[in-house]
Coordinates of N, CA and C in Angstrom, one line a residue:
M164 N 64.9 58.3 143.1 CA 64.5 58.9 141.8 C 63.6 57.9 141.1
N165 N 62.4 58.3 140.7 CA 61.5 57.4 140.0 C 61.9 57.2 138.5
V166 N 61.3 56.2 137.9 CA 61.6 55.8 136.6 C 61.3 57.0 135.6
D167 N 60.2 57.7 135.8 CA 59.9 58.8 134.9 C 60.9 59.9 134.9
N168 N 61.5 60.2 136.1 CA 62.5 61.2 136.2 C 63.8 60.7 135.6
K169 N 64.2 59.5 135.7 CA 65.3 58.9 135.1 C 65.2 59.0 133.6
F170 N 64.0 58.7 133.1 CA 63.7 58.8 131.6 C 63.9 60.2 131.1
K171 N 63.3 61.2 131.9 CA 63.4 62.6 131.5 C 64.9 63.0 131.5
I172 N 65.6 62.6 132.5 CA 67.0 63.1 132.6 C 67.8 62.5 131.5
N173 N 67.6 61.2 131.1 CA 68.3 60.6 130.0 C 67.9 61.3 128.7
K174 N 66.7 61.6 128.5 CA 66.3 62.3 127.3 C 66.9 63.7 127.2
F175 N 67.0 64.4 128.4 CA 67.6 65.7 128.5 C 69.1 65.6 128.2
R176 N 69.7 64.6 128.7 CA 71.2 64.4 128.5 C 71.4 64.1 127.0
E177 N 70.6 63.3 126.3 CA 70.7 63.1 124.9 C 70.6 64.4 124.1
K178 N 69.7 65.3 124.5 CA 69.6 66.6 123.8 C 70.8 67.4 124.0
V179 N 71.3 67.5 125.2 CA 72.5 68.2 125.6 C 73.7 67.7 124.8
T180 N 73.8 66.4 124.8 CA 74.9 65.8 124.0 C 74.9 66.1 122.6
K181 N 73.8 66.0 121.9 CA 73.7 66.4 120.5 C 74.0 67.8 120.3
N182 N 73.6 68.7 121.2 CA 73.9 70.1 121.0 C 75.3 70.5 121.3
V183 N 75.9 69.9 122.3 CA 77.3 70.2 122.6 C 78.2 69.7 121.4
N184 N 77.9 68.5 120.9 CA 78.6 68.0 119.8 C 78.4 68.8 118.5
K185 N 77.2 69.3 118.3 CA 76.9 70.2 117.2 C 77.7 71.5 117.3
F186 N 77.7 72.1 118.5 CA 78.4 73.4 118.7 C 79.9 73.2 118.8
D187 N 80.3 72.0 119.3 CA 81.7 71.6 119.3 C 82.6 72.7 119.8
P188 N 82.5 73.1 121.1 CA 83.1 74.2 121.7 C 84.7 74.3 121.4
W189 N 85.3 73.2 121.3 CA 86.8 73.2 121.1 C 87.1 72.7 119.7
Y190 N 86.1 72.5 118.8 CA 86.3 72.1 117.5 C 87.0 70.7 117.4
L191 N 86.7 69.8 118.4 CA 87.3 68.5 118.4 C 86.6 67.5 117.5
I192 N 85.3 67.6 117.5 CA 84.5 66.7 116.6 C 84.9 67.0 115.2
E193 N 85.0 68.3 114.9 CA 85.4 68.8 113.5 C 86.7 68.2 113.1
M194 N 87.6 68.0 114.1 CA 89.0 67.5 113.8 C 89.0 66.0 113.8
G195 N 87.8 65.3 114.0 CA 87.8 63.9 114.0 C 87.7 63.1 115.3
A196 N 87.6 63.9 116.4 CA 87.5 63.2 117.7 C 86.2 62.4 117.8
P197 N 86.1 61.4 118.6 CA 84.9 60.6 118.8 C 83.8 61.5 119.4
Y198 N 82.5 61.0 119.2 CA 81.4 61.8 119.7 C 81.2 61.8 121.2
D199 N 82.0 60.9 121.9 CA 81.9 60.9 123.3 C 83.0 61.8 124.0
E200 N 83.7 62.5 123.2 CA 84.8 63.4 123.6 C 84.4 64.4 124.7
Y201 N 83.2 64.9 124.7 CA 82.7 65.9 125.6 C 81.9 65.3 126.8
D202 N 81.8 63.9 126.9 CA 80.9 63.3 127.8 C 81.1 63.7 129.3
K203 N 82.3 63.9 129.8 CA 82.5 64.2 131.2 C 82.0 65.7 131.4
Y204 N 82.2 66.5 130.4 CA 81.7 67.9 130.5 C 80.2 68.0 130.4
I205 N 79.6 67.1 129.5 CA 78.2 67.0 129.4 C 77.5 66.5 130.7
D206 N 78.2 65.6 131.4 CA 77.7 65.1 132.7 C 77.7 66.2 133.7
N207 N 78.7 67.1 133.6 CA 78.8 68.2 134.5 C 77.7 69.2 134.3
V208 N 77.4 69.5 133.0 CA 76.3 70.4 132.6 C 75.0 69.9 133.0
V209 N 74.7 68.6 132.7 CA 73.4 68.0 133.1 C 73.2 68.0 134.6
S210 N 74.2 67.6 135.3 CA 74.1 67.6 136.8 C 73.9 69.0 137.3
F211 N 74.6 70.0 136.8 CA 74.4 71.4 137.3 C 72.9 71.8 137.0
V212 N 72.5 71.6 135.8 CA 71.1 72.1 135.4 C 70.0 71.4 136.2
I213 N 70.1 70.1 136.4 CA 69.1 69.3 137.1 C 69.1 69.7 138.6
N214 N 70.3 69.9 139.2 CA 70.4 70.1 140.6 C 70.2 71.6 141.0
E215 N 70.7 72.5 140.2 CA 70.7 73.9 140.5 C 69.5 74.7 139.9
K216 N 68.9 74.2 138.8 CA 67.8 74.8 138.1 C 68.2 76.3 137.8
P217 N 69.3 76.6 137.1 CA 69.8 77.9 137.0 C 68.9 78.7 136.0
D218 N 69.0 80.0 136.1 CA 68.4 80.9 135.0 C 69.4 80.9 133.9
L219 N 69.0 81.5 132.8 CA 69.8 81.5 131.5 C 71.2 82.1 131.8
T220 N 71.2 83.2 132.5 CA 72.5 84.0 132.7 C 73.5 83.1 133.5
L221 N 73.0 82.5 134.6 CA 73.9 81.6 135.4 C 74.3 80.4 134.6
L222 N 73.4 79.8 133.8 CA 73.8 78.7 133.0 C 74.9 79.1 132.0
E223 N 74.8 80.2 131.4 CA 75.8 80.7 130.4 C 77.2 80.8 131.1
K224 N 77.1 81.4 132.3 CA 78.4 81.6 133.1 C 79.0 80.3 133.4
R225 N 78.1 79.3 133.8 CA 78.6 78.0 134.2 C 79.2 77.3 133.0
L226 N 78.6 77.4 131.8 CA 79.2 76.8 130.6 C 80.6 77.3 130.3
Y227 N 80.7 78.6 130.5 CA 82.1 79.2 130.3 C 83.1 78.5 131.2
I228 N 82.7 78.4 132.5 CA 83.6 77.7 133.5 C 83.8 76.3 133.1
I229 N 82.8 75.5 132.7 CA 83.0 74.1 132.4 C 83.9 73.9 131.2
F230 N 83.7 74.7 130.2 CA 84.4 74.5 128.9 C 85.7 75.3 128.8
E231 N 86.0 76.2 129.8 CA 87.2 77.0 129.7 C 88.4 76.1 130.0
T232 N 89.4 76.2 129.1 CA 90.6 75.4 129.3 C 91.8 76.1 128.6
T233 N 93.0 75.8 129.1 CA 94.2 76.3 128.4 C 94.6 75.5 127.2
E234 N 94.1 74.3 127.1 CA 94.5 73.4 126.0 C 93.9 73.7 124.7
F235 N 92.7 74.3 124.7 CA 92.0 74.5 123.5 C 91.4 75.9 123.5
D236 N 91.3 76.5 122.3 CA 90.6 77.8 122.2 C 89.1 77.5 122.3
L237 N 88.4 78.2 123.1 CA 86.9 78.1 123.3 C 86.2 78.9 122.3
A238 N 85.2 78.3 121.6 CA 84.4 79.0 120.7 C 83.4 79.8 121.5
T239 N 83.8 80.9 122.0 CA 83.0 81.7 123.0 C 81.7 82.2 122.3
N240 N 81.8 82.5 121.0 CA 80.6 83.0 120.4 C 79.4 82.0 120.3
L241 N 79.8 80.7 120.6 CA 78.7 79.7 120.5 C 78.1 79.4 121.9
I242 N 78.8 79.8 123.0 CA 78.4 79.4 124.3 C 77.0 80.0 124.6
S243 N 76.7 81.2 124.2 CA 75.4 81.8 124.5 C 74.3 81.0 123.8
S244 N 74.5 80.6 122.6 CA 73.5 79.8 121.9 C 73.3 78.5 122.5
L245 N 74.4 77.9 122.9 CA 74.4 76.6 123.6 C 73.6 76.7 124.9
A246 N 73.9 77.7 125.6 CA 73.2 77.9 126.9 C 71.7 78.1 126.7
S247 N 71.4 78.9 125.7 CA 69.9 79.1 125.4 C 69.3 77.8 125.0
N248 N 69.9 77.0 124.2 CA 69.3 75.7 123.8 C 69.1 74.8 125.0
I249 N 70.2 74.7 125.8 CA 70.1 73.8 127.0 C 69.0 74.3 127.9
Y250 N 68.9 75.6 128.1 CA 67.9 76.1 129.0 C 66.5 75.8 128.5
N251 N 66.3 75.9 127.2 CA 65.0 75.6 126.6 C 64.7 74.1 126.7
F252 N 65.7 73.3 126.5 CA 65.5 71.8 126.7 C 65.0 71.5 128.1
Y253 N 65.6 72.2 129.0 CA 65.3 71.9 130.4 C 63.8 72.4 130.7
I254 N 63.4 73.5 130.2 CA 62.1 74.0 130.4 C 61.1 73.0 129.7
E255 N 61.4 72.6 128.5 CA 60.5 71.6 127.7 C 60.4 70.3 128.5
D256 N 61.5 69.8 129.0 CA 61.5 68.5 129.6 C 61.0 68.5 131.1
F257 N 61.3 69.6 131.8 CA 60.9 69.6 133.3 C 60.0 70.7 133.7
G258 N 59.7 71.6 132.8 CA 58.7 72.6 133.0 C 58.9 73.6 134.0
N259 N 60.1 73.8 134.5 CA 60.2 74.9 135.5 C 61.5 75.5 135.3

């Protein structure tokens, strides 16, 4: 992987991180959790998007799978918006 791609992926990950923390699917940040609380899930999202290049519908389905848990209630109304933002970031950063 060349330096330009690493830079693009890092910028993309930063955007995804900010958005996931903003949408806070399990309301953890709102309850005082650290901002790295979702990092392993964000890594999963970024890897999926970079490697699979999904369309918006598939991305939304994958986000439901990634963030679904029995421990926390999922803010399902936010997943569609989160998917749309992540998809748009990918198009902006990678152009396909």
